[in-house]
Each structure stands twice: as structure tokens, then as C-alpha cells.
Short mmCIF file of C-alpha atoms in Angstrom, two decimals:
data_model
loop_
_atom_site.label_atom_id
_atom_site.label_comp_id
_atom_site.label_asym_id
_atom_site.label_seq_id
_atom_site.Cartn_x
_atom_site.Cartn_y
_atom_site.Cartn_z
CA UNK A 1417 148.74 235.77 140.99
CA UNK A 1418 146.42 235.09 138.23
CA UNK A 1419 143.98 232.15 138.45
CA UNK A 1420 145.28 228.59 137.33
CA UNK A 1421 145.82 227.46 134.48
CA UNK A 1422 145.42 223.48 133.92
CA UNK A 1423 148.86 221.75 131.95
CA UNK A 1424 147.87 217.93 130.85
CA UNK A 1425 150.62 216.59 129.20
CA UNK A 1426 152.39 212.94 129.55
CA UNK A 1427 155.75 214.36 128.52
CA UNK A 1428 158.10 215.39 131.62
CA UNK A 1429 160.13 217.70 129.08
CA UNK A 1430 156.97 219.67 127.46
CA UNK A 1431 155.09 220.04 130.66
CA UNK A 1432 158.43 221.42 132.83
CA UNK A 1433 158.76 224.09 129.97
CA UNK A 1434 155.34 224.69 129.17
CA UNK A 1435 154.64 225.32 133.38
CA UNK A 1436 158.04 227.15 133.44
CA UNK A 1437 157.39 229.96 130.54
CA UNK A 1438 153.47 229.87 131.98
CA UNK A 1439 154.82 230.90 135.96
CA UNK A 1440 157.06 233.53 134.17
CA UNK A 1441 153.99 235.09 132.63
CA UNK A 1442 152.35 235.44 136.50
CA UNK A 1443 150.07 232.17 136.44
CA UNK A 1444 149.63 229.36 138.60
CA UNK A 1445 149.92 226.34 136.73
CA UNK A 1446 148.56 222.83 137.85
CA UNK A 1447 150.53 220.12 136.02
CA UNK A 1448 148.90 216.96 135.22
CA UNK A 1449 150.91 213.84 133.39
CA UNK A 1450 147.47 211.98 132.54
CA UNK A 1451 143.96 211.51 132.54
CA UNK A 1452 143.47 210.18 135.77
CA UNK A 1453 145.71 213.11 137.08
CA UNK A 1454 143.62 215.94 134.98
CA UNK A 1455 140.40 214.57 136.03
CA UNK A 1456 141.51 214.99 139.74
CA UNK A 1457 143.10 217.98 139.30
CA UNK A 1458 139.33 219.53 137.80
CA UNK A 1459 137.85 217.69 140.66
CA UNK A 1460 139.70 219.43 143.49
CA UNK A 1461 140.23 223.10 141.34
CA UNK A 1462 136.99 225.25 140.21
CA UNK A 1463 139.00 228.15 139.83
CA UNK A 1464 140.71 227.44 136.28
CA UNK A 1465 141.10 230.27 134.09
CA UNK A 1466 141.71 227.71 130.87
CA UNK A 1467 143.59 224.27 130.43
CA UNK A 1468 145.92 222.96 127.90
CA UNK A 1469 145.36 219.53 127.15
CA UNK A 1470 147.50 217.15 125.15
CA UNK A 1471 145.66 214.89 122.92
CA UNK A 1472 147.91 211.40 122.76
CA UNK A 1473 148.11 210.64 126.52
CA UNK A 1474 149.80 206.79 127.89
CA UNK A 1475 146.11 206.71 129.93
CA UNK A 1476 143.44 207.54 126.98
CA UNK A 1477 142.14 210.35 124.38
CA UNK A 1478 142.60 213.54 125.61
CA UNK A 1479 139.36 214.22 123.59
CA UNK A 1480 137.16 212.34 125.48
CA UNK A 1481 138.31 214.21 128.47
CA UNK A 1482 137.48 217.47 126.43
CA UNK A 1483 134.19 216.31 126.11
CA UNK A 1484 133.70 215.64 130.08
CA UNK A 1485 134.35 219.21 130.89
CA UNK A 1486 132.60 220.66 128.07
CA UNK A 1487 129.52 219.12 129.74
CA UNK A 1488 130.23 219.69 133.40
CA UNK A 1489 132.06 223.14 133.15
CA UNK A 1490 131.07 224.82 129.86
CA UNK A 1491 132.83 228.16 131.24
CA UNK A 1492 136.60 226.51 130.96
CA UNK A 1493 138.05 227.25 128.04
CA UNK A 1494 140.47 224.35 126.39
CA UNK A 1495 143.07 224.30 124.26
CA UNK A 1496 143.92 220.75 122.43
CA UNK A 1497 147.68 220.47 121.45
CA UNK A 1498 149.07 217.63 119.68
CA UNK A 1499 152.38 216.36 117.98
CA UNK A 1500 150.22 214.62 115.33
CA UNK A 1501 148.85 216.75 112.58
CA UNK A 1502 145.40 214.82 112.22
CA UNK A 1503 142.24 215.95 110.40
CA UNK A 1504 140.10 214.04 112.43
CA UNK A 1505 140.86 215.38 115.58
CA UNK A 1506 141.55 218.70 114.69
CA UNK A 1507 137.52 218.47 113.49
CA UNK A 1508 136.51 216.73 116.53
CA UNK A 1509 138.30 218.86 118.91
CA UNK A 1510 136.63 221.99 117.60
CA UNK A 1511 133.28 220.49 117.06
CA UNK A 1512 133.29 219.61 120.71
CA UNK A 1513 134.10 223.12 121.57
CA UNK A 1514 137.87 223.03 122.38
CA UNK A 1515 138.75 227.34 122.72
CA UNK A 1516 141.79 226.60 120.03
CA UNK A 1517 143.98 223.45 118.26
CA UNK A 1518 147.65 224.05 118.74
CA UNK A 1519 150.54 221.55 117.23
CA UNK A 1520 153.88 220.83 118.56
CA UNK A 1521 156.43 221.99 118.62
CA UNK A 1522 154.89 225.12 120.29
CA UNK A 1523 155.05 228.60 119.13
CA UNK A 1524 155.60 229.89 122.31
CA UNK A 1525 154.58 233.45 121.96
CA UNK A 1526 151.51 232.50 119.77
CA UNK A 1527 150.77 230.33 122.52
CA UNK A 1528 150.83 232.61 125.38
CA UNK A 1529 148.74 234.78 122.97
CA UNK A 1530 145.84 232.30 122.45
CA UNK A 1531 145.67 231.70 126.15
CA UNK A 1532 145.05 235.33 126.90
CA UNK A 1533 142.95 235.20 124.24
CA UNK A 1534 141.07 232.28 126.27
CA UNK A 1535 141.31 233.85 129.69
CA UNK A 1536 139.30 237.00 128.85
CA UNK A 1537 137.23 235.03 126.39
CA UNK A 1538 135.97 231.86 127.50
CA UNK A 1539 134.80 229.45 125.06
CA UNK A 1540 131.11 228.42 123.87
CA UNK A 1541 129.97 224.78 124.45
CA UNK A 1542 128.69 223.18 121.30
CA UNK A 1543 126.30 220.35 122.22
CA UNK A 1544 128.63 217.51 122.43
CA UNK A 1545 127.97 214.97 118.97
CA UNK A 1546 128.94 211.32 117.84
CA UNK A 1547 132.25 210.60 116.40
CA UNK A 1548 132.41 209.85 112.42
CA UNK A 1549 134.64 209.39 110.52
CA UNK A 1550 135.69 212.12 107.90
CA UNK A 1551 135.79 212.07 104.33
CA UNK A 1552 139.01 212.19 102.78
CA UNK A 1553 140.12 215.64 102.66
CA UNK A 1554 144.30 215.46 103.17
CA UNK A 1555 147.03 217.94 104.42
CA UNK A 1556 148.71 218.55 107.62
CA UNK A 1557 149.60 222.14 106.56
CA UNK A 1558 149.36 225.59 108.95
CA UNK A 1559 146.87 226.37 105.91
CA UNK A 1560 144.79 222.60 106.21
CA UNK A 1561 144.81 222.95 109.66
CA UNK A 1562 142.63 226.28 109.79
CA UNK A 1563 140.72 224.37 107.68
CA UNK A 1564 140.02 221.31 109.92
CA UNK A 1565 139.03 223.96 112.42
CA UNK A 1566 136.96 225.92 110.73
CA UNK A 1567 134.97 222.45 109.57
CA UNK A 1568 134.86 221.26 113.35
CA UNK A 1569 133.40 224.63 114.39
CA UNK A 1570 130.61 224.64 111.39
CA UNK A 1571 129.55 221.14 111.92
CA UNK A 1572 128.50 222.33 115.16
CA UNK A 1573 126.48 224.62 114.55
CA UNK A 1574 123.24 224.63 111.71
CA UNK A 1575 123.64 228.30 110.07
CA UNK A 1576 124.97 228.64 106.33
CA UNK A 1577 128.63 228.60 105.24
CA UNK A 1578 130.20 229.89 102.14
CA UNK A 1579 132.99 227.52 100.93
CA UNK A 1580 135.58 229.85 98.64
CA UNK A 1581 138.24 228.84 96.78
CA UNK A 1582 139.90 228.05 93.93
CA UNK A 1583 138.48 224.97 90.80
CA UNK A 1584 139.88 222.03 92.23
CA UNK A 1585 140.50 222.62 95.71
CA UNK A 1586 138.06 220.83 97.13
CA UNK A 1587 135.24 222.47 98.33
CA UNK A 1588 132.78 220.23 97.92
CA UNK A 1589 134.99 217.67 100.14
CA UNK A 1590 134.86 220.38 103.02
CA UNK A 1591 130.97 220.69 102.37
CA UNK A 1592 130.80 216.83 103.19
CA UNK A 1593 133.12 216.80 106.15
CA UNK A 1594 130.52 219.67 107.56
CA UNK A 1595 128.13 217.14 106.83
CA UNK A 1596 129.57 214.15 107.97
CA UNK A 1597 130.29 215.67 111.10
CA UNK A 1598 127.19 217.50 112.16
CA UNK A 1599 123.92 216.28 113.39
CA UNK A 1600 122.48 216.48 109.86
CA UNK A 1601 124.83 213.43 108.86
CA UNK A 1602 121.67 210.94 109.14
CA UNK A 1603 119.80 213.09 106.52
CA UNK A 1604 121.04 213.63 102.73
CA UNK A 1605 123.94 215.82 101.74
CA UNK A 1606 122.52 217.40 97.89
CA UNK A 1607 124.56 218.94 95.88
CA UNK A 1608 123.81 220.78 93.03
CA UNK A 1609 126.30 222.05 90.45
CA UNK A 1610 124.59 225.46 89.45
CA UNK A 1611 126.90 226.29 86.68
CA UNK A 1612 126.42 223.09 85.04
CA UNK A 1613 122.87 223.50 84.93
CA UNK A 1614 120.78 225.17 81.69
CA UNK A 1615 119.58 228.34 83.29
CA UNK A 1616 115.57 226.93 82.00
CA UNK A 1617 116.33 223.81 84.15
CA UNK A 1618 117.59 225.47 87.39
CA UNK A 1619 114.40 226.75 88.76
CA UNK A 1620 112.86 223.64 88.48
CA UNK A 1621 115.80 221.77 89.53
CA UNK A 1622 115.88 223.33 93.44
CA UNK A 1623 112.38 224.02 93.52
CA UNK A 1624 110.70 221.10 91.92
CA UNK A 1625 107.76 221.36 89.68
CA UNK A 1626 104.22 220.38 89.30
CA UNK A 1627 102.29 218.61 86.40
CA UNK A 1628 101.62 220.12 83.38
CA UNK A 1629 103.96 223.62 84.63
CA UNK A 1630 105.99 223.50 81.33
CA UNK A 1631 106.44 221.50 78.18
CA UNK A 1632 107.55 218.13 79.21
CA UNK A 1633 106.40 218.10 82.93
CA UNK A 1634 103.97 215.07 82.97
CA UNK A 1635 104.00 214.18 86.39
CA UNK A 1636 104.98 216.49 89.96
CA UNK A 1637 109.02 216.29 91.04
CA UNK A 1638 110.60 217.20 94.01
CA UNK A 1639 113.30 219.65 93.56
CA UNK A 1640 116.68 219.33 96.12
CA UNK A 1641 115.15 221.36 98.55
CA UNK A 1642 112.62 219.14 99.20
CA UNK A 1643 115.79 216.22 98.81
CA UNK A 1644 117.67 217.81 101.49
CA UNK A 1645 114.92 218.40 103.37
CA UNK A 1646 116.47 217.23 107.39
CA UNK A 1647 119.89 217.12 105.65
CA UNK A 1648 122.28 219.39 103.67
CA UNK A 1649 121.91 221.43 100.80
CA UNK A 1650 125.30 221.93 99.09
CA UNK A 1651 124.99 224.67 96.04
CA UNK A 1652 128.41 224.92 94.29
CA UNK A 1653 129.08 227.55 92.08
CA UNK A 1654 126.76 229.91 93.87
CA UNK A 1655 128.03 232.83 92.02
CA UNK A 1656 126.60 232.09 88.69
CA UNK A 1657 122.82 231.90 90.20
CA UNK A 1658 120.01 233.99 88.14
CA UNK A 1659 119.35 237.03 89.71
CA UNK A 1660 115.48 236.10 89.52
CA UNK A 1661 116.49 232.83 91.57
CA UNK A 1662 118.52 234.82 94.23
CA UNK A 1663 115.11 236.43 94.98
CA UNK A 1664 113.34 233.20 95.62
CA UNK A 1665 116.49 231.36 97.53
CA UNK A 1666 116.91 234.62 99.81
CA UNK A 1667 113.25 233.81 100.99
CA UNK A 1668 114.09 230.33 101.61
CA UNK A 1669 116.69 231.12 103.99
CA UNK A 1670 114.80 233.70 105.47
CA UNK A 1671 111.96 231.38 106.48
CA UNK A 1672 112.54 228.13 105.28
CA UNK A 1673 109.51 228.28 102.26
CA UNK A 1674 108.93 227.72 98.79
CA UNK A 1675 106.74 226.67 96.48
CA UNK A 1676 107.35 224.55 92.79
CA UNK A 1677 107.20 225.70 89.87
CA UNK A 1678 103.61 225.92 88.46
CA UNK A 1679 102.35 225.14 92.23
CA UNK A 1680 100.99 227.50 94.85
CA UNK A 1681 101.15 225.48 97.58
CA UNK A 1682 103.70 227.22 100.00
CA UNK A 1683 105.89 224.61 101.40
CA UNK A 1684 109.03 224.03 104.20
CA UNK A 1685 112.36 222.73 103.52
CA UNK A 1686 114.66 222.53 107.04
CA UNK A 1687 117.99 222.06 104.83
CA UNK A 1688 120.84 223.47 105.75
CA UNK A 1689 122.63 225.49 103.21
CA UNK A 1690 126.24 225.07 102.13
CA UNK A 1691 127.46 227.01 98.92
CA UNK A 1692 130.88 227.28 97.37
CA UNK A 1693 132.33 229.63 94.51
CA UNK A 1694 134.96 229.95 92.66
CA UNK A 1695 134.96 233.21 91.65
CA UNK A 1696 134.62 236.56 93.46
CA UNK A 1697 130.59 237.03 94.82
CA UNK A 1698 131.75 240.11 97.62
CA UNK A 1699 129.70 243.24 96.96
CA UNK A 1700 131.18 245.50 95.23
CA UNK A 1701 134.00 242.86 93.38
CA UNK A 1702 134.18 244.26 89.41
CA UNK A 1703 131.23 241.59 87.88
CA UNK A 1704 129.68 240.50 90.70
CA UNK A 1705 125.73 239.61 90.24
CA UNK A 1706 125.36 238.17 93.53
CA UNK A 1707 122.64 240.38 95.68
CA UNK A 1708 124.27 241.59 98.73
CA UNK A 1709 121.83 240.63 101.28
CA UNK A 1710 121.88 237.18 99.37
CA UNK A 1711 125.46 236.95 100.39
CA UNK A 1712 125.65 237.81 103.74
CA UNK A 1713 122.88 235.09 104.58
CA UNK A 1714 124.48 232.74 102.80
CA UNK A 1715 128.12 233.61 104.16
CA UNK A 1716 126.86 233.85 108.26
CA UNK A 1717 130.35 231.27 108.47
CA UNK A 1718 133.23 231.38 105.84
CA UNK A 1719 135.72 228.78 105.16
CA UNK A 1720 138.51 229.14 102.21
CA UNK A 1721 140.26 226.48 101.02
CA UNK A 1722 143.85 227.38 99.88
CA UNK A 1723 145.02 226.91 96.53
CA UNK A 1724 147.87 223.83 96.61
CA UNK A 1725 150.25 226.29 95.62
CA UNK A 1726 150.08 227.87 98.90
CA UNK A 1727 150.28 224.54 101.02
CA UNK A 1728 153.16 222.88 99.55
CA UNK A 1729 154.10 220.76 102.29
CA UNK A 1730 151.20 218.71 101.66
CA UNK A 1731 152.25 217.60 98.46
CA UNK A 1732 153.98 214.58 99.57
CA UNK A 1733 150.99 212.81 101.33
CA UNK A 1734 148.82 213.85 98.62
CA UNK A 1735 151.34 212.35 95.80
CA UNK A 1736 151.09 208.97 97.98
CA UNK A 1737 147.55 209.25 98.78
CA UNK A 1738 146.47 208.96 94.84
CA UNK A 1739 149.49 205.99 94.14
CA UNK A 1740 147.56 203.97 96.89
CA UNK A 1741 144.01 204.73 94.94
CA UNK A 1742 145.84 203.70 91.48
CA UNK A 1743 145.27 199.93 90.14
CA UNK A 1744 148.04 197.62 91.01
CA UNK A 1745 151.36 197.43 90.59
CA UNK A 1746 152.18 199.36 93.60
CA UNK A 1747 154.27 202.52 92.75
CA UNK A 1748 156.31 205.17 94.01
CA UNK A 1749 157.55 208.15 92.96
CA UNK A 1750 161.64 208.89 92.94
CA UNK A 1751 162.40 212.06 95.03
CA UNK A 1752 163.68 214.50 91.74
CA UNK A 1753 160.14 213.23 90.78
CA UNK A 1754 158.47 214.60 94.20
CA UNK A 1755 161.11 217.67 93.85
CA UNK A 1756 159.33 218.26 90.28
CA UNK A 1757 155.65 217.68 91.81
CA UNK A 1758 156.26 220.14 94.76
CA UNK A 1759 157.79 223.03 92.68
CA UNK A 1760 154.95 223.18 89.73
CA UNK A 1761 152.76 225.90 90.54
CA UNK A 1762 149.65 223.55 89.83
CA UNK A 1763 146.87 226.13 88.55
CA UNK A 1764 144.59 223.33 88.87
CA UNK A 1765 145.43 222.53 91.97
CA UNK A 1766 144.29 219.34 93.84
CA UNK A 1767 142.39 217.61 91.15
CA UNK A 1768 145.12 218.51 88.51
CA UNK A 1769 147.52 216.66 90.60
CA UNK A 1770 145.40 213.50 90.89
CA UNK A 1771 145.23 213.74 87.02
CA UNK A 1772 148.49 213.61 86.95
CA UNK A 1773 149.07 210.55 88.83
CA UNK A 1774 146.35 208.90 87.62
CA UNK A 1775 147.86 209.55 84.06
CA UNK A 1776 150.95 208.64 84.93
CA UNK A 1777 150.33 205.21 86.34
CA UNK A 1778 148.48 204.09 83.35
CA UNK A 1779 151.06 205.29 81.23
CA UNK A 1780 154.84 203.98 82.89
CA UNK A 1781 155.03 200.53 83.65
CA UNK A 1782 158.02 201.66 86.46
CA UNK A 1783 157.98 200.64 90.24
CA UNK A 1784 159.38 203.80 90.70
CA UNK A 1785 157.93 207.01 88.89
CA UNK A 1786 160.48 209.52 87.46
CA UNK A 1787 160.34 213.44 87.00
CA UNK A 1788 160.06 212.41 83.53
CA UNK A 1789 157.01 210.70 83.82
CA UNK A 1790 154.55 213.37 85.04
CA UNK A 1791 153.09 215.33 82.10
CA UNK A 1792 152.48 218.88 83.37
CA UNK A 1793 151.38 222.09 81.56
CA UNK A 1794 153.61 224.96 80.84
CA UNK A 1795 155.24 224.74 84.43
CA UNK A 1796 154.54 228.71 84.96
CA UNK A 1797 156.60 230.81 87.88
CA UNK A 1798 154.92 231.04 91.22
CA UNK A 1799 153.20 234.54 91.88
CA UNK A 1800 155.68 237.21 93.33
CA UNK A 1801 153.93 236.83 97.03
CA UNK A 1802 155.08 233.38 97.05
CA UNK A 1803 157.95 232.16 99.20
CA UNK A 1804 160.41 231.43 96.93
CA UNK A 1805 161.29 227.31 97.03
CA UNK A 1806 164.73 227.62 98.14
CA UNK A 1807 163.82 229.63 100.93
CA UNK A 1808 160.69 227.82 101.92
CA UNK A 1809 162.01 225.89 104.87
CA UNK A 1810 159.07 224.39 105.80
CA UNK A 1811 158.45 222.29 102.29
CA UNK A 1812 162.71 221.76 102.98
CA UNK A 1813 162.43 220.30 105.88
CA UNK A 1814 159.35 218.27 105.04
CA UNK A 1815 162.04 216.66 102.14
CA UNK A 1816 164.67 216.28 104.43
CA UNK A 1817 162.68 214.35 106.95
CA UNK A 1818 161.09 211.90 104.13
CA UNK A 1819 164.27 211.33 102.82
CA UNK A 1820 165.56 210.52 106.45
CA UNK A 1821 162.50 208.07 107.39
CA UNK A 1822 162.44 206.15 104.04
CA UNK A 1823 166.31 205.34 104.24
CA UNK A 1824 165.63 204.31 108.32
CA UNK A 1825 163.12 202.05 107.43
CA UNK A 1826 164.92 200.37 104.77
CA UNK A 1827 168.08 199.54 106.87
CA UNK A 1828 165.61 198.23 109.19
CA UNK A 1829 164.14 196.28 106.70
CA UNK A 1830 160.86 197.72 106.99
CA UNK A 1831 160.88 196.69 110.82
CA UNK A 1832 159.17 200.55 112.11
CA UNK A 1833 160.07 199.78 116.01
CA UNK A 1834 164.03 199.51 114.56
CA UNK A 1835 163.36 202.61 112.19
CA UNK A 1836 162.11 204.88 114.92
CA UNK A 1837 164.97 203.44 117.32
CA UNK A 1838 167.53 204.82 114.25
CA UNK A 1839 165.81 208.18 114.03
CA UNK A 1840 166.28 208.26 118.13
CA UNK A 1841 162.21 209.04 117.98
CA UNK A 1842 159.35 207.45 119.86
CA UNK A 1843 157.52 204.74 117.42
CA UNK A 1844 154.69 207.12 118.41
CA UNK A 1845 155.67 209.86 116.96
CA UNK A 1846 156.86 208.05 113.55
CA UNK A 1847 153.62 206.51 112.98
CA UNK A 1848 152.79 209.89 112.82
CA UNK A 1849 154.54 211.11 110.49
CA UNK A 1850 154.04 208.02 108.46
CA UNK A 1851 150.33 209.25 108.14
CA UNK A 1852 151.56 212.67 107.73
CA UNK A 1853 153.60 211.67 104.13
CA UNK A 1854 150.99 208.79 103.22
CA UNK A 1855 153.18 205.91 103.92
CA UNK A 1856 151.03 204.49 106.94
CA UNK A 1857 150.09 201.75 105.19
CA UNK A 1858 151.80 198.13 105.35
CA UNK A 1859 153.41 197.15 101.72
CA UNK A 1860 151.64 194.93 99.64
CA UNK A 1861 152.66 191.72 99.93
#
């Protein structure tokens, strides 16, 4: 019999199947239905070879019982599993040091897979760190949630992460939730666009410069290192960086020093470095000009963000995310207009899409946005290693369920206790997906 493995989970249903498949596979299982019963069960057991530990509990946060045993047994590995595909906790949860963040329902085989992986590899323990609350990066996607995972697992830690991806993504939204989230957040989170910058400009800009160093210099500045200095550096566009520059920034993350243009006093900057690109920067990529040993120090963590193409699913929430930002009326969008929105292939991705919003609501005067109200470019086919729409059952289902929650709550009137009663749900579990489309919030009156 293997050692025991620790099942905390408030539904009968989940934890009978979940110990039932686990005893099949040769392990001992401890089931607990709460807090109160997973804090005994640690109490009385030393011997756990991992636990699996569901989030939304009827007794408390299952996170604040992750951070308890990260602090009194580092060695356990845990795995957080939820129903409810949140950002915030999937950051948390990782940040504190949880082994892996599983949703529901369970893959079961991927499941038994990450526990093996978490019985022969027990997990780290981050020190544990303040909640905060995230900036607003939004998707519930299998893509987003690597994401919210990779963030949590950066923000503990202090080394340098390269942010790829495509314009418009949001990369610079995933540099500030490493920010936010870290130990740094009490410092300054700098960014610096570095292909916006005249190339004559950029030294000075980092670096700083003293008095009288160039034409126009009349009195010393501090450049962003010295700005970020205790915080975050965030250096977007890192790919189109002067090869000269790369020289001096390579030092800086070797041993934290510098000096400002025109000065030779050699000084310290304790900033931690993000940078994002756009473009290929691997060695060896046709056009590259990035210095290899320049990218391996900057890249010690990597996080891509996924084009929206690729995370269609998340189109909804993001559609009703930007109609909440837009200046009254309130509006909506009709679903041949959300069928039109989730099959363009949206080169621009994120920040094309809030254009588009945006441009529609100033534009139409309707409650209710049509297909024909969204201006889009040349609506160009999806690459070949797409799924194709109609077979993409994921985004189909996603539809399916929208269109099934928005008619339950209007034959209830709006009344979401009644609504989740139609569906045959828990209320729980609809405010959920609520959040998950962007509908969480009450009308305006």
C-alpha cells in the first residue's frame, strides 16, 4: 500500500469517486468533507504522500488551509482544485506554493498523472505573502489558466521573467499582476516602452544622466533603474534594445550596477527585471539581435500569453467586461453578434477587441448590439492548426450554457436563487459562472 493521500472536498459525490479511482490506483486515501476535518486529519497523519484540497469549502477557504501546511509541513505537496475558474486564486494558490491548480470537472487520468508527479516530487515552499488583489487580466481558459499559474509561481520568487507574446495580448498586464502579487508590490512597477524610445534617448532613459553629459542635460536625472530601485523594472519590447545597451543591461543583472551617462560613479539598483517581446529574441531565430547570454538572464522564468485566437472561450467575458467599462446606457450584445465576435480571427487580439467595443458603443445608440454593429477588418480564415469552429466544443458549449443561463434568469425575473433552482445547479456554482461570462454584476437600476 502506498502512503496516504489526503482528499478535502465538501461534496459527498466528488470525494466517493475521487477516493474510489485513488484506492484503485493502490493508495490509501483519507477523506475529509471540511476544514475542521482536514486539519484533524494532518494532525493525526504525518505520513501523507500529497493532498488534494478543494478550494470553496461550507467551513472556509481552502487557501488559507494551504497556507497552514505550507508553513508547518513544507514537504507535502498540494494540489488546489476548484469548480470556479478564478484568476485570483489560481495566482494565490501557486504563489503560496500549492504542487498544481486543477478545475472541475476532473480529468481523471491527467489527474492521477499530476499526483505521481507530486508523490516523487514534492513541492517547494514559497515564503507565504499578503493577499492583493490582481489587476484585471480576464479569461477562464485551459490557456489563461497556465497563465494565472505561471504569474502565482513568479510573484514568488525575485529572478527575471520574459513575458512573450503577441501586440495586444497583454503582457504588460501579466508584468503587473507579478508585481502586484510579489513582495516588491510596495515599491514602483516602471515600465519602459523600448521601441517607442529614440535610440539617442534610451541610454539615458534607463541609466539616467549627469549635468552637462550631452546637449540639453542641465541638471542630473535619475534613469528607471534608479525609479525601480526596491520595485519592478518592466522593459517591453526587449527585442529591439541596442546591442551597445545589451552590454551595459547584462552587467546590471549580473551584479546589480551602473553608472549614468556622463557619470563615473558606479551605482546599485535592486529592481527586479520583467521584459516582454513581441517578436522572436531566441538565439539563433532568422533576425534576432538579442545577445544570447542577454537572453537567458533575462528569460531565468518564461510566461507566454496566448494570442485570443487561441482562447476563444474567453471571448464572452471579455465582450462583457469592456460593455461594463463603456459610458452609460448599459448595453449588450445579441448572440449572432457574440457568434460574429468569437469567430473573427482578431490579429490584434485583446486590445483590438476592446477597440471594437469601445467603437461600437459610441457609434449605435441600441440596448442591444448587433453583428452589424462591430466594424472588423478583413475577417481573415483562422490558421490551418486551428480547431475549426464547428468542431470546437469547448467555445460550443461555452454558447450553449450562456444561452441557457440568460433565458433562466429572465423567467426568473432576474431572481439568481430561482435561476439556479431552473438550471437544477447550486446558486454556488452559478455565481460562478456568472463571473466566468462577465454578468456578475447587478443591472443598473
Amino acid at each position: 500500500m502506498k502512503s496516504p493521500l489526503l482528499v478535502v472536498d465538501d461534496e459527498p459525490v466528488i470525494r466517493y469517486a475521487l477516493t474510489s479511482q485513488l484506492e484503485e490506483q493502490g493508495f490509501e486515501v483519507v477523506a475529509a468533507e471540511s476544514l475542521a476535518a482536514a486539519r484533524a486529519a494532518l494532525s493525526n497523519e504525518t505520513r501523507f504522500a500529497a493532498a488534494i484540497l478543494d478550494i470553496k469549502l461550507k467551513d472556509g477557504d481552502g487557501l488559507d488551509l494551504l497556507a497552514e501546511v505550507r508553513e508547518a509541513r513544507p514537504g507535502l505537496p498540494v494540489i488546489m482544485a476548484t469548480a470556479f475558474g478564478d484568476s485570483e486564486r489560481a495566482i494565490r494558490a501557486m504563489k503560496l506554493g500549492a504542487f498544481e491548480y486543477v478545475t472541475k470537472p476532473f480529468d481523471l487520468d491527467a489527474l492521477l498523472a499530476t499526483i505521481a508527479r507530486a508523490v516523487e516530487t514534492p513541492a517547494a515552499a514559497p515564503p507565504p505573502a499578503a493577499e492583493d488583489p490582481s489587476v484585471r487580466l480576464i479569461g477562464s481558459s485551459p490557456r489563461m489558466l497556465d497563465v494565472w499559474k505561471a504569474i502565482g509561481r513568479a510573484a514568488a520568487s525575485s529572478v527575471p521573467v520574459l513575458i512573450t507574446g503577441e501586440t495586444g495580448t497583454g503582457k504588460e498586464l501579466v508584468a503587473r499582476a507579478i508585481h502586484e502579487h510579489s513582495d516588491r508590490r510596495a515599491g514602483e512597477l516602471v515600465a519602459v516602452n523600448l521601441a517607442a524610445i529614440p535610440p539617442a534617448l534610451l541610454e539615458s532613459e534607463i541609466f539616467g544622466h549627469e549635468r552637462g553629459a550631452f546637449t540639453g542635460a542641465l541638471a542630473r536625472r535619475e534613469g528607471r533603474f534608479e525609479q525601480a530601485d526596491r520595485g519592478t523594472l518592466f522593459l517591453d519590447e526587449i527585442g529591439d534594445l541596442d546591442v551597445p545597451l545589451q552590454t551595459k543591461l547584462l552587467r546590471v543583472l549580473e551584479d546589480g550596477t551602473f553608472e549614468r551617462v556622463g557619470g563615473a560613479a558606479r551605482l546599485t539598483s535592486r529592481a527586479r527585471i520583467l521584459s516582454a517581446t513581441s517578436r522572436p529574441v531566441e538565439p539563433g531565430e532568422p533576425g534576432v539581435t538579442l545577445r544570447k547570454d542577454l537572453y537567458y538572464r533575462l528569460g531565468v522564468l518564461r510566461i507566454h500569453v496566448p494570442p485570443l485566437r487561441e482562447r476563444r472561450q474567453d471571448i464572452p467575458a471579455l465582450v462583457h467586461a469592456f460593455l461594463r467599462d463603456a459610458p452609460p446606457p448599459r448595453r449588450a450584445v445579441s448572440e449572432a453578434a457574440l457568434d460574429r465576435l468569437t469567430d473573427y480571427h482578431w490579429p490584434g487580439n485583446v486590445r483590438e477587441l476592446r477597440h471594437v467595443i469601445q467603437q461600437a458603443c459610441v457609434m449605435s445608440s441600441a440596448e442591444i448590439l448587433d453583428a452589424a454593429d462591430f466594424v472588423l477588418r478583413a475577417e481573415e480564415p483562422p490558421p490551418e492548426t486551428e480547431t475549426p469552429r464547428d468542431l470546437d466544443l469547448r467555445a460550443a458549449l461555452d454558447r450553449l450554457e450562456l444561452k441557457m443561463i440568460q433565458e433562466a434568469l429572465t423567467r426568473a425575473r432576474g431572481n439568481r436563487a430561482e435561476a439556479a433552482r431552473l438550471l437544477g445547479i447550486r446558486r454556488a456554482l452559478l455565481y460562478a459562472r456568472l463571473r466566468y461570462f462577465g454578468l456578475d454584476r447587478e443591472p443598473a437600476p
